[in-house]
Amino acid sequence: MKYRGSCHCGAVAFEVEGEIASALACNCSICQRKGSLLWFVPREALHLLTPEDASRVYEFNTHRIKHRFCPQCGIHPYAEGTDPKGNRMAAVNIRCLEEVDLAAVPVTHYDGRSI
Ligand SMILES: [Zn+2]
């Protein structure tokens, strides 16, 4: 399945391919504030439709995750990082995808605050 995603104003838009088996709700300091529901995919599965520099990067703590957000509308559509094996990953905020029935996606609660 191919999904289209974007920030609110459309300055950051992308397509992402894969099956959304579940989403992660994390209670760490940033995820809780954003309220994002995260879906992890290989970074190659995410294809930007707008220039990469249309989004800004926010990093904190260990700077291992690039939290991408739109400087126009402030929405955080995805983040980038690497998994424990070193593979480049994207964490897509499925609230920013079109045509996803959010109520039908099983949500796993992740205690990121305790890490
Ligand atoms: Zn925007």
Coordinates of N, CA, C and O and ligand atoms in Angstrom, one line a residue:
M1 N 0.9 -1.2 0.0 CA 0.0 0.0 0.0 C 0.9 1.2 0.0 O 1.9 1.3 0.7
K2 N 0.5 2.2 -0.8 CA 1.2 3.5 -0.9 C 0.4 4.6 -0.3 O -0.8 4.7 -0.6
Y3 N 0.9 5.3 0.7 CA 0.2 6.4 1.3 C 0.8 7.7 1.0 O 2.0 7.8 0.7
R4 N 0.0 8.7 1.0 CA 0.5 10.1 0.8 C 0.4 10.8 2.1 O -0.6 10.7 2.8
G5 N 1.5 11.5 2.4 CA 1.4 12.3 3.7 C 1.9 13.7 3.5 O 2.6 14.0 2.5
S6 N 1.6 14.5 4.5 CA 2.1 15.9 4.4 C 1.9 16.6 5.7 O 1.2 16.1 6.6
C7 N 2.5 17.7 5.8 CA 2.3 18.6 7.0 C 0.9 19.3 6.7 O 0.2 18.9 5.7
H8 N 0.5 20.2 7.5 CA -0.8 20.8 7.3 C -0.9 21.7 6.0 O -1.8 21.7 5.3
C9 N 0.2 22.5 5.8 CA 0.2 23.5 4.7 C 0.6 22.9 3.4 O 0.4 23.5 2.4
G10 N 1.3 21.7 3.4 CA 1.7 21.1 2.2 C 3.1 21.4 1.8 O 3.6 20.9 0.7
A11 N 3.8 22.2 2.5 CA 5.2 22.5 2.1 C 6.1 21.3 2.3 O 7.1 21.2 1.6
V12 N 5.7 20.3 3.1 CA 6.4 19.1 3.3 C 5.4 18.0 2.9 O 4.4 17.8 3.5
A13 N 5.7 17.3 1.8 CA 4.8 16.2 1.3 C 5.7 15.0 0.9 O 6.8 15.1 0.5
F14 N 5.1 13.8 1.1 CA 5.8 12.6 0.8 C 4.9 11.5 0.5 O 3.7 11.5 0.7
E15 N 5.5 10.4 -0.1 CA 4.8 9.1 -0.2 C 5.5 8.1 0.6 O 6.8 8.2 0.7
V16 N 4.8 7.1 1.1 CA 5.5 6.1 1.9 C 4.8 4.8 1.6 O 3.5 4.7 1.5
E17 N 5.6 3.7 1.4 CA 5.0 2.5 1.0 C 5.2 1.4 2.1 O 6.3 1.3 2.7
G18 N 4.2 0.6 2.4 CA 4.3 -0.4 3.4 C 2.9 -0.7 3.9 O 1.9 -0.1 3.5
E19 N 2.9 -1.7 4.9 CA 1.6 -2.0 5.5 C 1.7 -1.5 7.0 O 2.7 -1.8 7.7
I20 N 0.6 -0.8 7.4 CA 0.6 -0.3 8.7 C 0.0 -1.4 9.6 O -1.3 -1.5 9.8
A21 N 0.8 -2.2 10.2 CA 0.3 -3.3 11.1 C -0.1 -2.7 12.5 O -1.0 -3.2 13.1
S22 N 0.7 -1.7 12.9 CA 0.4 -1.1 14.2 C 1.1 0.2 14.3 O 2.0 0.5 13.4
A23 N 0.8 1.0 15.3 CA 1.5 2.3 15.5 C 1.9 2.4 16.9 O 1.4 1.7 17.8
L24 N 2.9 3.2 17.1 CA 3.5 3.3 18.5 C 3.1 4.7 19.1 O 3.3 5.7 18.4
A25 N 2.6 4.7 20.3 CA 2.4 5.9 21.0 C 3.4 5.9 22.1 O 3.4 5.1 23.0
C26 N 4.3 6.9 22.1 CA 5.4 7.0 23.0 C 5.1 8.1 24.0 O 4.6 9.1 23.6
N27 N 5.6 7.9 25.2 CA 5.3 8.9 26.3 C 6.6 9.7 26.6 O 6.7 10.3 27.6
C28 N 7.6 9.7 25.7 CA 8.8 10.4 26.0 C 8.5 11.9 25.9 O 7.4 12.3 25.5
S29 N 9.4 12.8 26.2 CA 9.2 14.2 26.4 C 8.7 14.8 25.1 O 7.9 15.8 25.2
I30 N 9.1 14.4 24.0 CA 8.7 15.0 22.7 C 7.5 14.4 22.1 O 6.5 15.0 21.7
C31 N 7.4 13.0 22.1 CA 6.3 12.3 21.5 C 5.0 12.7 22.3 O 3.9 12.8 21.6
Q32 N 5.0 12.7 23.6 CA 3.8 13.0 24.3 C 3.3 14.4 24.0 O 2.1 14.6 23.8
R33 N 4.2 15.4 23.8 CA 3.8 16.7 23.4 C 3.2 16.8 22.0 O 2.3 17.5 21.7
K34 N 3.8 16.0 21.1 CA 3.4 16.1 19.7 C 2.1 15.3 19.5 O 1.3 15.6 18.6
G35 N 1.9 14.3 20.3 CA 0.7 13.4 20.2 C 0.8 12.5 18.9 O -0.2 12.1 18.4
S36 N 2.0 12.3 18.5 CA 2.1 11.5 17.2 C 1.9 10.0 17.4 O 2.1 9.5 18.5
L37 N 1.4 9.4 16.4 CA 1.3 8.0 16.3 C 2.4 7.5 15.3 O 2.3 7.9 14.1
L38 N 3.4 6.8 15.7 CA 4.5 6.5 14.9 C 4.4 5.1 14.2 O 4.1 4.1 14.8
W39 N 4.8 5.1 12.9 CA 4.9 3.9 12.1 C 6.3 3.9 11.6 O 6.8 4.8 10.9
F40 N 7.1 2.8 11.9 CA 8.5 2.7 11.5 C 8.6 2.0 10.2 O 8.1 0.9 10.0
V41 N 9.4 2.6 9.3 CA 9.6 2.0 8.0 C 11.1 2.2 7.6 O 11.7 3.2 8.2
P42 N 11.6 1.4 6.7 CA 13.0 1.7 6.2 C 13.0 3.1 5.6 O 12.0 3.4 4.9
R43 N 14.0 3.9 5.8 CA 14.0 5.2 5.2 C 13.8 5.2 3.7 O 13.2 6.2 3.2
E44 N 14.2 4.1 3.0 CA 14.0 4.1 1.6 C 12.6 4.0 1.2 O 12.2 4.2 0.0
A45 N 11.7 3.6 2.1 CA 10.3 3.5 1.8 C 9.6 4.8 1.8 O 8.4 4.9 1.3
L46 N 10.3 5.8 2.2 CA 9.7 7.2 2.3 C 10.3 8.0 1.2 O 11.5 8.2 1.1
H47 N 9.4 8.5 0.3 CA 9.9 9.3 -0.9 C 9.4 10.7 -0.7 O 8.1 10.9 -0.8
L48 N 10.3 11.6 -0.6 CA 9.9 13.0 -0.5 C 9.4 13.6 -1.8 O 10.0 13.3 -2.8
L49 N 8.3 14.3 -1.7 CA 7.7 15.0 -2.9 C 8.1 16.4 -2.9 O 7.8 17.1 -3.9
T50 N 8.6 16.9 -1.9 CA 9.0 18.3 -1.7 C 10.5 18.3 -1.3 O 11.0 17.3 -0.9
P51 N 11.3 19.4 -1.5 CA 12.7 19.4 -1.2 C 12.9 19.1 0.3 O 12.1 19.5 1.1
E52 N 14.0 18.4 0.5 CA 14.3 18.0 1.9 C 14.4 19.2 2.8 O 14.1 19.2 4.0
D53 N 15.0 20.3 2.3 CA 15.1 21.5 3.1 C 13.9 22.3 3.3 O 13.9 23.4 3.9
A54 N 12.7 21.8 2.8 CA 11.5 22.4 3.1 C 11.1 22.2 4.6 O 10.3 22.9 5.2
S55 N 11.7 21.1 5.2 CA 11.4 20.9 6.6 C 12.7 21.3 7.4 O 13.8 21.3 6.9
R56 N 12.5 21.6 8.7 CA 13.6 21.9 9.6 C 13.8 20.7 10.5 O 12.9 19.8 10.6
V57 N 14.9 20.6 11.1 CA 15.3 19.5 11.9 C 15.4 19.9 13.4 O 16.0 21.0 13.6
Y58 N 14.8 19.2 14.2 CA 14.9 19.4 15.7 C 15.6 18.2 16.3 O 15.2 17.1 16.0
E59 N 16.7 18.4 17.0 CA 17.4 17.3 17.7 C 17.6 17.7 19.1 O 17.7 18.9 19.5
F60 N 17.6 16.7 20.0 CA 17.9 16.9 21.4 C 18.5 15.7 22.0 O 18.7 14.7 21.3
N61 N 18.9 15.8 23.3 CA 19.5 14.7 24.0 C 20.7 14.1 23.2 O 21.7 14.8 23.1
T62 N 20.6 12.9 22.7 CA 21.7 12.2 22.1 C 21.8 12.6 20.6 O 22.7 12.1 19.9
H63 N 20.9 13.3 20.1 CA 20.9 13.8 18.7 C 20.9 12.6 17.7 O 21.5 12.7 16.6
R64 N 20.3 11.5 18.1 CA 20.3 10.4 17.2 C 19.1 10.4 16.3 O 19.0 9.7 15.3
I65 N 18.1 11.2 16.6 CA 16.9 11.2 15.9 C 16.7 12.7 15.3 O 16.8 13.6 16.1
K66 N 16.4 12.7 14.0 CA 16.1 14.0 13.4 C 14.6 14.2 13.4 O 13.9 13.5 12.6
H67 N 14.1 15.0 14.2 CA 12.6 15.3 14.2 C 12.3 16.3 13.1 O 12.8 17.5 13.3
R68 N 11.7 15.9 12.1 CA 11.4 16.9 11.0 C 10.1 17.6 11.1 O 9.1 16.9 11.4
F69 N 10.1 18.9 11.0 CA 8.9 19.6 11.1 C 8.8 20.7 10.1 O 9.9 21.1 9.5
C70 N 7.6 21.2 9.8 CA 7.4 22.2 8.8 C 7.5 23.6 9.5 O 6.8 23.9 10.4
P71 N 8.4 24.5 9.0 CA 8.6 25.8 9.6 C 7.4 26.7 9.3 O 7.2 27.7 10.0
Q72 N 6.6 26.3 8.3 CA 5.4 27.2 8.0 C 4.2 26.9 9.0 O 3.7 27.8 9.6
C73 N 3.9 25.6 9.1 CA 2.7 25.3 9.9 C 3.0 24.6 11.2 O 2.1 24.4 12.0
G74 N 4.2 24.1 11.4 CA 4.6 23.6 12.7 C 4.3 22.1 12.9 O 4.6 21.6 14.0
I75 N 3.8 21.5 11.8 CA 3.4 20.0 12.0 C 4.7 19.2 11.9 O 5.6 19.5 11.1
H76 N 4.7 18.1 12.6 CA 5.9 17.1 12.6 C 5.4 15.9 11.8 O 4.8 15.0 12.5
P77 N 5.7 15.8 10.5 CA 5.2 14.6 9.8 C 6.0 13.3 10.0 O 5.5 12.2 9.8
Y78 N 7.3 13.5 10.2 CA 8.2 12.3 10.3 C 9.5 12.6 11.0 O 9.8 13.8 11.2
A79 N 10.2 11.5 11.4 CA 11.5 11.7 12.0 C 12.4 10.7 11.3 O 11.9 9.7 10.7
E80 N 13.7 10.9 11.4 CA 14.7 10.0 10.8 C 15.7 9.6 11.9 O 16.1 10.3 12.7
G81 N 16.1 8.3 11.7 CA 17.2 7.8 12.6 C 17.7 6.5 12.1 O 17.5 6.1 11.0
T82 N 18.4 5.8 13.0 CA 18.9 4.4 12.6 C 18.4 3.4 13.6 O 18.3 3.8 14.8
D83 N 18.2 2.2 13.2 CA 17.8 1.2 14.1 C 19.1 0.6 14.8 O 20.2 1.0 14.4
P84 N 18.9 -0.3 15.8 CA 20.1 -0.8 16.5 C 21.2 -1.5 15.5 O 22.3 -1.6 15.9
K85 N 20.7 -1.9 14.4 CA 21.7 -2.6 13.4 C 22.3 -1.5 12.5 O 23.1 -1.9 11.6
G86 N 21.9 -0.3 12.6 CA 22.5 0.8 11.8 C 21.7 1.1 10.5 O 22.2 1.8 9.7
N87 N 20.6 0.4 10.3 CA 19.8 0.7 9.1 C 19.1 2.0 9.3 O 18.5 2.3 10.4
R88 N 19.0 2.8 8.2 CA 18.3 4.1 8.2 C 16.8 3.9 8.3 O 16.3 3.1 7.5
M89 N 16.2 4.5 9.2 CA 14.7 4.3 9.4 C 14.0 5.6 9.4 O 14.6 6.7 9.6
A90 N 12.7 5.6 9.1 CA 11.9 6.8 9.2 C 10.8 6.4 10.2 O 10.2 5.3 10.1
A91 N 10.4 7.3 11.0 CA 9.3 7.2 11.9 C 8.2 8.1 11.4 O 8.3 9.3 11.5
V92 N 7.2 7.6 10.7 CA 6.2 8.4 10.1 C 5.0 8.6 11.1 O 4.5 7.7 11.7
N93 N 4.6 9.8 11.2 CA 3.5 10.2 12.1 C 2.2 9.9 11.2 O 1.9 10.6 10.3
I94 N 1.5 8.7 11.5 CA 0.4 8.3 10.7 C -0.8 9.3 10.8 O -1.7 9.2 9.9
R95 N -0.7 10.2 11.7 CA -1.8 11.2 11.7 C -1.7 12.2 10.6 O -2.6 12.9 10.3
C96 N -0.5 12.2 9.9 CA -0.2 13.0 8.8 C -0.5 12.4 7.4 O -0.2 12.9 6.4
L97 N -0.9 11.1 7.5 CA -1.2 10.4 6.2 C -2.7 10.5 5.8 O -3.5 10.6 6.7
E98 N -2.9 10.5 4.5 CA -4.2 10.6 4.0 C -4.8 9.2 4.0 O -4.1 8.2 3.8
E99 N -6.1 9.1 4.1 CA -6.9 7.9 3.9 C -6.4 6.8 4.9 O -6.3 5.6 4.5
V100 N -6.1 7.1 6.1 CA -5.8 6.1 7.1 C -6.9 6.2 8.1 O -7.2 7.2 8.7
D101 N -7.5 5.0 8.4 CA -8.5 4.9 9.4 C -7.8 4.7 10.7 O -7.5 3.6 11.1
L102 N -7.5 5.9 11.4 CA -6.7 5.8 12.6 C -7.3 4.9 13.7 O -6.6 4.2 14.4
A103 N -8.7 4.9 13.8 CA -9.3 4.1 14.8 C -9.1 2.6 14.6 O -9.3 1.8 15.5
A104 N -8.7 2.2 13.3 CA -8.6 0.8 13.0 C -7.1 0.3 13.2 O -6.9 -0.9 13.1
V105 N -6.2 1.2 13.5 CA -4.8 0.8 13.6 C -4.5 0.5 15.1 O -4.8 1.4 16.0
P106 N -4.1 -0.7 15.4 CA -3.8 -1.1 16.8 C -2.6 -0.2 17.3 O -1.6 0.0 16.6
V107 N -2.7 0.3 18.5 CA -1.7 1.2 19.0 C -1.0 0.5 20.2 O -1.6 -0.1 21.1
T108 N 0.3 0.5 20.1 CA 1.2 0.0 21.1 C 1.7 1.1 21.9 O 2.2 2.1 21.4
H109 N 1.6 1.1 23.2 CA 2.1 2.1 24.1 C 3.5 1.8 24.5 O 3.8 0.7 24.9
Y110 N 4.4 2.8 24.3 CA 5.8 2.6 24.5 C 6.2 3.6 25.6 O 6.0 4.8 25.5
D111 N 6.9 3.0 26.6 CA 7.3 3.8 27.7 C 8.7 4.4 27.4 O 9.7 4.1 28.1
G112 N 8.7 5.4 26.5 CA 10.0 6.0 26.1 C 10.5 6.9 27.2 O 11.7 7.3 27.3
R113 N 9.6 7.4 28.1 CA 10.0 8.3 29.2 C 11.0 7.6 30.2 O 11.8 8.3 30.8
S114 N 10.9 6.3 30.3 CA 11.7 5.6 31.2 C 13.1 5.3 30.7 O 14.0 4.7 31.4
I115 N 13.4 5.6 29.4 CA 14.7 5.2 28.9 C 15.7 6.3 29.2 O 15.4 7.5 29.0
Ligands
ZN1 ZN 3.5 22.9 6.6

